[in-house]
Coordinates of C-alpha atoms and ligand atoms in Angstrom, one line a residue:
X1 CA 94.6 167.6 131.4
X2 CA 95.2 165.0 134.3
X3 CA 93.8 165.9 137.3
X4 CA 95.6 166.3 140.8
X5 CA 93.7 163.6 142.3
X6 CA 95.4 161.3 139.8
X7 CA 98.7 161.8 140.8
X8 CA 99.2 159.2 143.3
X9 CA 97.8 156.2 141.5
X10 CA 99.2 157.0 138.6
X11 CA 102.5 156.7 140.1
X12 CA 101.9 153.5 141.5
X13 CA 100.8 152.6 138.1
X14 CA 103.4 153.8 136.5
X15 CA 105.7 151.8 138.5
X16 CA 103.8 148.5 137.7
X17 CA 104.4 149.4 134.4
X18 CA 107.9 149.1 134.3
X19 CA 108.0 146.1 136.4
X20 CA 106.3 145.0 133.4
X21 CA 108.2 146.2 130.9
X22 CA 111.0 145.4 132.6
X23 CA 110.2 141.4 132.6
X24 CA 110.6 141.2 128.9
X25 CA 113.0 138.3 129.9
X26 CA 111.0 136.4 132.7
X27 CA 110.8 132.9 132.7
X28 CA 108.3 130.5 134.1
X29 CA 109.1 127.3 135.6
X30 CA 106.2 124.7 135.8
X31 CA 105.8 121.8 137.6
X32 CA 103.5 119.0 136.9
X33 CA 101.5 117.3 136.4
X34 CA 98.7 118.7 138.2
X35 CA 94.9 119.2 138.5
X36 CA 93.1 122.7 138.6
X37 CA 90.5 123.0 140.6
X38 CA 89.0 125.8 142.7
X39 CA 87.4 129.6 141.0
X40 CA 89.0 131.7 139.2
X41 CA 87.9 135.4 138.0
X42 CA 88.5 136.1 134.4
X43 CA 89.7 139.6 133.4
X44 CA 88.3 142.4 131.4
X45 CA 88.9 141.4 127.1
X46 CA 92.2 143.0 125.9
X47 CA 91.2 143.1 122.3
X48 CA 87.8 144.7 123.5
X49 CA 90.4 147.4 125.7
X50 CA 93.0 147.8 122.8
X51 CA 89.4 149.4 120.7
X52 CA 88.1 151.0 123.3
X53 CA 90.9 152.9 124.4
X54 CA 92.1 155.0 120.7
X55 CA 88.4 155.9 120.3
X56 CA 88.9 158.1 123.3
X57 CA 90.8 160.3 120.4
X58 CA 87.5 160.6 118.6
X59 CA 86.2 163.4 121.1
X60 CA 87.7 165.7 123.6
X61 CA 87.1 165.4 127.4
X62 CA 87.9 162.4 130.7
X63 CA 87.2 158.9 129.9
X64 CA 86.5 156.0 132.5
X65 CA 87.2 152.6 131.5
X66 CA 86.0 150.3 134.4
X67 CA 87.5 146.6 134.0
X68 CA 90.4 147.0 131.9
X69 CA 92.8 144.2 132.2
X70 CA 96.3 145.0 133.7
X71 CA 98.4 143.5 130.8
X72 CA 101.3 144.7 128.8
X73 CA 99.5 145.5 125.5
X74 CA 96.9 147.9 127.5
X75 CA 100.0 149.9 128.9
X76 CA 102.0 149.8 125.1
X77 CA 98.5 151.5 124.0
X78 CA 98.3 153.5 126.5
X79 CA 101.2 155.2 126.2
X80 CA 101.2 155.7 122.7
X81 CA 98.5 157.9 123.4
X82 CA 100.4 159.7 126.2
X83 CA 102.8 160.7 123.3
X84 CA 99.8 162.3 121.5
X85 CA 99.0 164.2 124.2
X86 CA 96.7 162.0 126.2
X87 CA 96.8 162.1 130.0
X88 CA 96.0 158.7 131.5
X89 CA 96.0 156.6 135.0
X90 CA 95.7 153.1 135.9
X91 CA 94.7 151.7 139.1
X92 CA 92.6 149.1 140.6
X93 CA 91.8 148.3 136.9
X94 CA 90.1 151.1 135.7
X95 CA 92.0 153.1 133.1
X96 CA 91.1 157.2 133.0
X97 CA 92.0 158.9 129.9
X98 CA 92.4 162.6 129.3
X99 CA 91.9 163.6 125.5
X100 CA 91.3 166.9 125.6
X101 CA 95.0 168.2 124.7
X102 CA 95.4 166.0 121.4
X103 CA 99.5 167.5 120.6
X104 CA 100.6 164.5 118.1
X105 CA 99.0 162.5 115.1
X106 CA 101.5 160.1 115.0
X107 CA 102.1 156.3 115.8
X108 CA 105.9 155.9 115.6
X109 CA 107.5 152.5 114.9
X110 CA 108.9 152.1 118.2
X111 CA 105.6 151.9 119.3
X112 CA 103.4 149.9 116.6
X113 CA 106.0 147.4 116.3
X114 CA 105.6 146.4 120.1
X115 CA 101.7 145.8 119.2
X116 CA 99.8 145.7 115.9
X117 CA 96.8 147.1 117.3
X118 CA 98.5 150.7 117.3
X119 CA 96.8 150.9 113.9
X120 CA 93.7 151.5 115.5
X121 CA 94.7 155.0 115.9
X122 CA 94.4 155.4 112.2
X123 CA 90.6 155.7 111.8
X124 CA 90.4 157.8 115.1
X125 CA 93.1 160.6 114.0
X126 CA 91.9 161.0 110.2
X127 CA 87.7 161.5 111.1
X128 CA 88.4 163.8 113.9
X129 CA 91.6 165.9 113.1
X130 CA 91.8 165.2 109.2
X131 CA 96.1 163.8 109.3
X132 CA 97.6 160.9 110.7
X133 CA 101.0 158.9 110.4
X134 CA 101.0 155.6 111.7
X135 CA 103.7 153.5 110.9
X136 CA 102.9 150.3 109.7
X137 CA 103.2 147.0 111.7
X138 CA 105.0 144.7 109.6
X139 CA 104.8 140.8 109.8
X140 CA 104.4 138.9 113.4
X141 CA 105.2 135.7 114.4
X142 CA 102.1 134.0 113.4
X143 CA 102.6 134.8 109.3
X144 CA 101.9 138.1 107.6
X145 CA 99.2 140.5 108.6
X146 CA 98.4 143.1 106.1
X147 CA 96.5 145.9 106.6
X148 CA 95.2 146.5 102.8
X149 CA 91.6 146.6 104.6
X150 CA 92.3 149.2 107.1
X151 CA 94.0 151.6 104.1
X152 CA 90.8 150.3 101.2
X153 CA 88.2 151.3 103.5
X154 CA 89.9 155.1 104.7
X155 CA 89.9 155.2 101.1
X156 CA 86.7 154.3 100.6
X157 CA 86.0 157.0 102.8
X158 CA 87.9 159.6 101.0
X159 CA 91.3 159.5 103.0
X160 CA 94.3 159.9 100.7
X161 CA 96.5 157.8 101.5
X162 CA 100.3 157.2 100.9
X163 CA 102.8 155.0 102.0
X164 CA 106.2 156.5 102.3
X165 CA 109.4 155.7 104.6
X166 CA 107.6 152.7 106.5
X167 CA 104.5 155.2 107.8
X168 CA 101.0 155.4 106.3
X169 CA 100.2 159.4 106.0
X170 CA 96.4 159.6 105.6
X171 CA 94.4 163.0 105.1
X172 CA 91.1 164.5 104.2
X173 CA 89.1 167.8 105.0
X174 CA 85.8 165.5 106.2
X175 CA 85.4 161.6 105.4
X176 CA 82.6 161.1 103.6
X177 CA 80.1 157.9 103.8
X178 CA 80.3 155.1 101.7
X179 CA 79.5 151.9 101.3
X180 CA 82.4 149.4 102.1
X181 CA 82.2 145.9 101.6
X182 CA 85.1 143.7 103.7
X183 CA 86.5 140.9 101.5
X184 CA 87.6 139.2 104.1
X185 CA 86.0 139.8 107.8
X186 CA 88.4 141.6 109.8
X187 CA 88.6 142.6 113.4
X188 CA 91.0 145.1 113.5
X189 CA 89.5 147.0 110.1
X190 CA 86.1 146.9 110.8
X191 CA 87.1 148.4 114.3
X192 CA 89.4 151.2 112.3
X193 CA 86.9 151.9 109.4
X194 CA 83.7 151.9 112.4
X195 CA 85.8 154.4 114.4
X196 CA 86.3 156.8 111.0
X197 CA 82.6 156.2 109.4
X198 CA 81.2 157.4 113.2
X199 CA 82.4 161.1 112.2
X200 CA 82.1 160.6 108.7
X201 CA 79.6 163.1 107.1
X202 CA 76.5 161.1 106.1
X203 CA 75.6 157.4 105.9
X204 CA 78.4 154.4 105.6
X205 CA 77.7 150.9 105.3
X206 CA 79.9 148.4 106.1
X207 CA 79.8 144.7 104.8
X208 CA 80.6 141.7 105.7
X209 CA 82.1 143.2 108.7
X210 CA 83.8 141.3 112.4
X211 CA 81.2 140.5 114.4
X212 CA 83.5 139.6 117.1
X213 CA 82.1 140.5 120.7
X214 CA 85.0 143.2 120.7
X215 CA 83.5 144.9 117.7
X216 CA 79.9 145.0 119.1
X217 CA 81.6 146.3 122.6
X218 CA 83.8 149.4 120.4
X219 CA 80.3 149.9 118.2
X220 CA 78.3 150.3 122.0
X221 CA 80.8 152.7 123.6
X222 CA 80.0 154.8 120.0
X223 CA 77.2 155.2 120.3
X224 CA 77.0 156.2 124.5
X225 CA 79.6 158.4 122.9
X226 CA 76.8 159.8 120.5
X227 CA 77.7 157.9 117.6
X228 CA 74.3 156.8 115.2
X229 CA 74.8 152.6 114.3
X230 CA 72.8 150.1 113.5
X231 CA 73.1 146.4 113.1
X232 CA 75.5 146.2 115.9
X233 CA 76.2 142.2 116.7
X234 CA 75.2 141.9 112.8
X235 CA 78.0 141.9 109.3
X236 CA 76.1 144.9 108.4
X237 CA 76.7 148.0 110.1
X238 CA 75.0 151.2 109.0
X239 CA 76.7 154.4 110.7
X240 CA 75.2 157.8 110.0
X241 CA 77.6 160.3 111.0
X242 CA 77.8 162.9 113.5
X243 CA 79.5 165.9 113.8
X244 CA 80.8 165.4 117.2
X245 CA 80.8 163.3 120.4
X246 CA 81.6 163.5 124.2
X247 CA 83.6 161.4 126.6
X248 CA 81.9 158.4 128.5
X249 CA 82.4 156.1 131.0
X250 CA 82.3 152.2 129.9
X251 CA 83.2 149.1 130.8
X252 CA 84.8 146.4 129.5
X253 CA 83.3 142.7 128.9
X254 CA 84.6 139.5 130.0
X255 CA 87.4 138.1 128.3
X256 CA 86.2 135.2 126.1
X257 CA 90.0 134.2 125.1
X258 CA 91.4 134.0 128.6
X259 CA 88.0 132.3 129.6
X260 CA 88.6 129.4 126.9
X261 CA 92.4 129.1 128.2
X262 CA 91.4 128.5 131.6
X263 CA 88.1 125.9 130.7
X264 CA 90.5 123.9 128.4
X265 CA 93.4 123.9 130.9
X266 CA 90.5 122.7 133.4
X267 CA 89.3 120.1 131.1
X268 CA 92.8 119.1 130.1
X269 CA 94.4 118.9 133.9
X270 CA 91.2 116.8 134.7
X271 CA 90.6 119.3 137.2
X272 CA 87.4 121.1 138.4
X273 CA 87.3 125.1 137.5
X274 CA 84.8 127.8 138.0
X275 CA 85.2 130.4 135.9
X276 CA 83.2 134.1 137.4
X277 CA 82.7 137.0 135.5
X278 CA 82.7 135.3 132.2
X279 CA 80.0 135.7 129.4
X280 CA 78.8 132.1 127.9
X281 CA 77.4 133.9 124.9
X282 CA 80.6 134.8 123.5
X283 CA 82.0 131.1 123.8
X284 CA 79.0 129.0 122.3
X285 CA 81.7 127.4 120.2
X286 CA 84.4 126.1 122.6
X287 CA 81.6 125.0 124.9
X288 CA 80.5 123.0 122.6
X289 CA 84.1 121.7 121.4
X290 CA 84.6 121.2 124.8
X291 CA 81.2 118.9 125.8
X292 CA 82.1 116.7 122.1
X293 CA 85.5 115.7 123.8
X294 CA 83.4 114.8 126.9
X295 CA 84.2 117.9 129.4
X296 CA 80.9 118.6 131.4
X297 CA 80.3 122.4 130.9
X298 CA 77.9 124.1 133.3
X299 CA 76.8 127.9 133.0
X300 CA 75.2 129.6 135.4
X301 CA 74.7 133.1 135.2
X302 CA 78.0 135.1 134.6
X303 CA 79.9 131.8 135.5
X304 CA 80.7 128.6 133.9
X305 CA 82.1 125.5 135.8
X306 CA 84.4 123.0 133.8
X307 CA 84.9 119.3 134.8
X308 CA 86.5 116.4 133.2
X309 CA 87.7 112.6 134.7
X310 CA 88.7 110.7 131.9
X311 CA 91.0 111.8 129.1
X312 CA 89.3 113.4 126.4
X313 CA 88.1 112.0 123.0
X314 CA 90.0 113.2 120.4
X315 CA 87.6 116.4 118.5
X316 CA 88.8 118.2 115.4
X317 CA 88.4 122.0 115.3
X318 CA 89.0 124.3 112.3
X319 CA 88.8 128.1 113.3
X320 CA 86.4 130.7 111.7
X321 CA 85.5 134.2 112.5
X322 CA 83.4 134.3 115.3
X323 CA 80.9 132.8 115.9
X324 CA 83.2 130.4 114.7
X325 CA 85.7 128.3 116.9
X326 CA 88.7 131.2 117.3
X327 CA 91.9 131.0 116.5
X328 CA 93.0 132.7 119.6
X329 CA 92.0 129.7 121.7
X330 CA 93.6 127.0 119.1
X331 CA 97.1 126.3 120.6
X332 CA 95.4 125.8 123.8
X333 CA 93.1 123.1 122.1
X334 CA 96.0 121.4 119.9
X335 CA 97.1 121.0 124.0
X336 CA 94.4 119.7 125.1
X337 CA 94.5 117.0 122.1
X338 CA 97.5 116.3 124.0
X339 CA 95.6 114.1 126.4
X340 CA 92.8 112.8 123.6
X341 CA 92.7 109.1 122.9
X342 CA 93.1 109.4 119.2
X343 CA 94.4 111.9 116.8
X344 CA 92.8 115.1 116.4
X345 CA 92.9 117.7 113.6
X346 CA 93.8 121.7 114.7
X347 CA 93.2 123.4 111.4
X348 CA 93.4 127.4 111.2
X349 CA 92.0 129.0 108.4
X350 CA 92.8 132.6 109.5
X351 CA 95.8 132.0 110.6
X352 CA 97.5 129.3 108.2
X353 CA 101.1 129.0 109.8
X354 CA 100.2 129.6 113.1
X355 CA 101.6 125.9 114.8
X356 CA 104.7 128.2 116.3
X357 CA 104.4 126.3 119.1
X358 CA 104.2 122.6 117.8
X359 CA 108.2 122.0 117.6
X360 CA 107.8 123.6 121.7
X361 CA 105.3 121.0 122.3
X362 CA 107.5 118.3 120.3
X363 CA 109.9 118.8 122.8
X364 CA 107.9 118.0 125.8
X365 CA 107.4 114.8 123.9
X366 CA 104.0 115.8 121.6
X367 CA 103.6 113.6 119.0
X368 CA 102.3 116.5 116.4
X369 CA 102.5 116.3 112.4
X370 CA 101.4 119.9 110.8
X371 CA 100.3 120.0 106.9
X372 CA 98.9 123.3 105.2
X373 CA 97.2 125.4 107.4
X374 CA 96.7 122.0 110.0
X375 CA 98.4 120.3 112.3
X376 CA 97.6 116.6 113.6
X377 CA 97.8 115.8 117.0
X378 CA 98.3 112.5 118.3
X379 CA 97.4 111.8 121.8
X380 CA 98.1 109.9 124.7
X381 CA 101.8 110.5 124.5
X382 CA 103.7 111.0 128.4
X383 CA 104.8 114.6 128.6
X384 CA 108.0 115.3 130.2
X385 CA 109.8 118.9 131.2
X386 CA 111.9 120.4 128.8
X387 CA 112.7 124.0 127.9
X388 CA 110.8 125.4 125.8
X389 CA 110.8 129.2 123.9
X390 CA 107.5 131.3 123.8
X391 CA 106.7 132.3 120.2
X392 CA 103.8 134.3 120.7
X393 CA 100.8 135.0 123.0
X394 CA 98.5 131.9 122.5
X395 CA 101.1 129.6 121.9
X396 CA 102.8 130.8 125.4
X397 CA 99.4 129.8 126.9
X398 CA 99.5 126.2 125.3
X399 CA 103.4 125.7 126.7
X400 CA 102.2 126.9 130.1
X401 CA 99.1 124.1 129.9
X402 CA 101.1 121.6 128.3
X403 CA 103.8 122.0 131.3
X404 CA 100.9 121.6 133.8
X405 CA 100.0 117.8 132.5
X406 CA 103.7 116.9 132.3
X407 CA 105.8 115.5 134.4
X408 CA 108.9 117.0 135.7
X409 CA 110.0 120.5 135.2
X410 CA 109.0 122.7 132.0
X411 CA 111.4 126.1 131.5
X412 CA 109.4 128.6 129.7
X413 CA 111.5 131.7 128.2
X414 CA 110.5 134.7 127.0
X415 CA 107.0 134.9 129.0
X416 CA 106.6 138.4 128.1
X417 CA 104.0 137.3 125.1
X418 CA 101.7 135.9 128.3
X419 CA 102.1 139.2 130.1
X420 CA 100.5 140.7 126.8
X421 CA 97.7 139.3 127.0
X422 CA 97.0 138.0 130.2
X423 CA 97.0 139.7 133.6
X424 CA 98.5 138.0 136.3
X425 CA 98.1 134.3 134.5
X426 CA 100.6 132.4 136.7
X427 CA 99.0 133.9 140.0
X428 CA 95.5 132.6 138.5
X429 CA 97.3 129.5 138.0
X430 CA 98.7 128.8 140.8
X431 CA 95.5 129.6 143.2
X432 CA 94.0 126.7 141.1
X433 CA 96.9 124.2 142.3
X434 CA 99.4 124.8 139.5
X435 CA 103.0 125.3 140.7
X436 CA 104.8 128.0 138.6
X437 CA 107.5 129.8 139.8
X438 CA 108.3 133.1 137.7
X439 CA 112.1 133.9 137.4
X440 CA 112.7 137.3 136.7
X441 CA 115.5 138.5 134.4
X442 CA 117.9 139.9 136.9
X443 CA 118.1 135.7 138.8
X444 CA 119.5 134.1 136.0
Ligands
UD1_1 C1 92.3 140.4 115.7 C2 92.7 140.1 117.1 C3 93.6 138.8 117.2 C4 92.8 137.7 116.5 C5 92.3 138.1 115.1 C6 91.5 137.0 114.4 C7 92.8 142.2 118.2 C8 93.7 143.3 118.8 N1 93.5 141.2 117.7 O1 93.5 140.6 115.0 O2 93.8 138.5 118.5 O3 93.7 136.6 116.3 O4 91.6 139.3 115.2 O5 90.3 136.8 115.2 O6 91.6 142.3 118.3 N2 93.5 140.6 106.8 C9 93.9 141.0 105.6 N3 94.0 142.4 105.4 C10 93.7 143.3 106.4 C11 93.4 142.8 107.7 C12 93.3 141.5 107.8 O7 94.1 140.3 104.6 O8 93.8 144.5 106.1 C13 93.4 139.1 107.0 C14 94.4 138.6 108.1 O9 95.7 138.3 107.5 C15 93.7 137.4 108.6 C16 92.2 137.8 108.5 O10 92.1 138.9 107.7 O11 93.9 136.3 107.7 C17 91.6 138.2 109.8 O12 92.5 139.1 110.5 P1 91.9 140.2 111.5 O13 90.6 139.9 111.9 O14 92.1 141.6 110.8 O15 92.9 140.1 112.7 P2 93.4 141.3 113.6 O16 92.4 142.4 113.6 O17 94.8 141.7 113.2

């Protein structure tokens, strides 16, 4: 269990948690327009951090994850696996996790509504222990997100399954390998179905699966775990099971989502950003998005500068599984269209009605049309403040942008979707020249 020696940074932890928690009603206040310029550190990947963390259920003993991003969805994960028994502490971002008391194999709603990623505790609980109940997420406000995959492939794998009272009950004695093909590529069940095959008896092949950085990163912590895969970084992965593994220390990449928000905000505020701790690899496709619409893009080791003078030509982008353009970073580029000198096309293929934040944007005076699964975004249009209403993570990223290049005041409500996703965001912001002021819920 936790150790003594984590007892006094876990209690300042624990209180930066509930200032956290606690800001679920902050607001930001942006002035503008201005221009970024100056460096700016990007953070450990959350979606890498939300995998990495549940497979600390897959074997008994003190994890060390260096780099993990101080954001809300990193605590809500973290302490859903304090209720199952999982000592952890946070400081200085590095997150140490105790699994060697498991007492719970359950993801209660209060929980997995906060966060859809609590489903990732699924594969974890069913390959080691042989039960779990995980309630199931339920829509979000980007459209439905099933989770058909997640269930097919347990199956596949000789969980039974049922779905009873909102919770998904899985069980087995041992999952066996099998070969599962993925319909459609999916993050968040090829990380489940990886994290099941790894103590699956025998060999499992999965098809078609996520290559997403955040897969290959879960699939290298395996296998320092003990785990047996090939193909990582490939749709193929071939897993030969094991019959246990041990605790590790790992840490976390760069996060390519935050490092897109910040070289489009760069490009977009005609500023002058360079971006440290960042991996180019992972963001071949909005570099190249970025250099079309005439950014100059320069990497250089772990860091990438961004700089832009003119306004931007307009450049379509329709988003794919990586290494396709992502749809995490396609608010921030309807934004950035913003500024073009024509109309631009945003189409999301994964993500059809995600444009939550194009009547937000309408109000700051966007001139934006959205269609099936597209939006078109007519630039050159003067921006002015307005208050506007965060609808979800990526879309609270494109209001805070948008109220950087506009002029006046812009009243953002309900930041609590940034703080999800992004550590510290208006503090990055501001040390870049950007003048946000957040206005916590007990001021107004
Ligand atoms: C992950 C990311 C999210 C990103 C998304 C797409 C995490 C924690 N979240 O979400 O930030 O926007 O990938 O890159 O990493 N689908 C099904 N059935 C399923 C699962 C998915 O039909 O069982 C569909 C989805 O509706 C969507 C597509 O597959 O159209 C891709 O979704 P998926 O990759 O699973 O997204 P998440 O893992 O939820």
């Amino acid at each position: 269990m936790i150790s003594a020696a984590w007892a006094a940074p876990l209690w300042d932890a624990r209180r930066y948690a509930k200032r956290i928690f606690d800001a679920s009603m902050d607001k930001f206040l942006v002035k503008g327009p201005v221009r970024l310029h100056g460096n700016v550190t990007i953070s450990g990947a959350k979606n890498a951090s939300l995998a990495l963390i549940p497979a600390c259920l897959l074997a008994p003993g003190v994890f060390t994850l260096h780099n993990t991003p101080n954001n809300r969805d990193v605590w809500t994960i973290s302490s859903l696996l304090e209720t199952m028994g999982v000592g952890y502490a946070f400081a200085d971002n590095t997150l140490t996790l105790d699994s060697t008391n498991i007492t719970s194999h359950e993801a209660p709603y209060e929980h997995v509504k906060k966060m859809r990623a609590s489903i990732y505790v699924l594969g974890p609980l069913v390959a080691r222990f042989g039960k779990a109940r995980v309630s199931l997420p339920g829509g979000c406000n980007f459209g439905p997100r099933p989770v058909d995959l997640h269930l097919k492939g347990l199956e596949k794998l000789g969980a039974e399954i049922q779905v009873e009272n909102g919770y998904i009950e899985a069980s087995c004695k041992r999952l066996q390998g099998a070969h599962f093909h993925f319909e459609i590529s999916s993050v968040g069940a090829t990380v489940n179905i990886l994290m099941a095959a790894v103590l699956a008896r025998g060999e499992t092949v999965l098809s078609n699966a996520a290559m997403e950085p955040e897969v290959s990163s879960l699939a290298h912590m395996l296998v320092k775990m003990g785990a047996r895969i090939d193909g990582i970084d490939t749709a193929t992965l071939t897993i030969q099971g094991v019959d246990e593994l041990h605790a590790v220390t790992e840490t976390t990449i760069p996060d390519r989502i935050e490092a897109a928000t910040f070289m489009i905000a760069a490009a977009m505020t005609k500023g002058d950003v360079t971006l440290g701790s960042v991996n180019a690899d992972h963001l071949t496709a909005v570099i190249q998005k970025l250099e079309e619409s005439g950014a100059t893009v320069v990497v250089r080791g772990d860091s990438i500068r961004v700089s832009m003078d003119t306004d931007p030509e307009a450049v379509d982008i329709t988003t794919m599984p990586y290494p396709g353009y992502p749809t995490d970073s396609q608010a921030q580029w309807a934004a950035y269209m913003l500024q073009a000198k024509g109309t631009s096309r945003i189409k999301d293929v994964i993500y059809p009605t995600r444009f939550g934040y194009v009547p937000e944007l309408q109000r700051l005076g966007a001139e934006i049309e959205t269609g099936d699964a597209y939006c078109l975004v007519k630039g050159g249009h003067r921006l002015t403040g307005a208050s506007v209403m965060s609808s979800d993570l990526r879309a609270s990223a494109s209001l805070v942008m948008a109220g950087c290049i506009a002029e006046g005041t812009t009243e953002i409500l309900r930041v609590y979707h940034l703080d999800r996703g992004y550590e510290a965001i208006e503090q990055k912001l501001m040390r870049l020249g950007a003048s946000i002021e957040r206005v916590s819920t007990e001021e107004f």
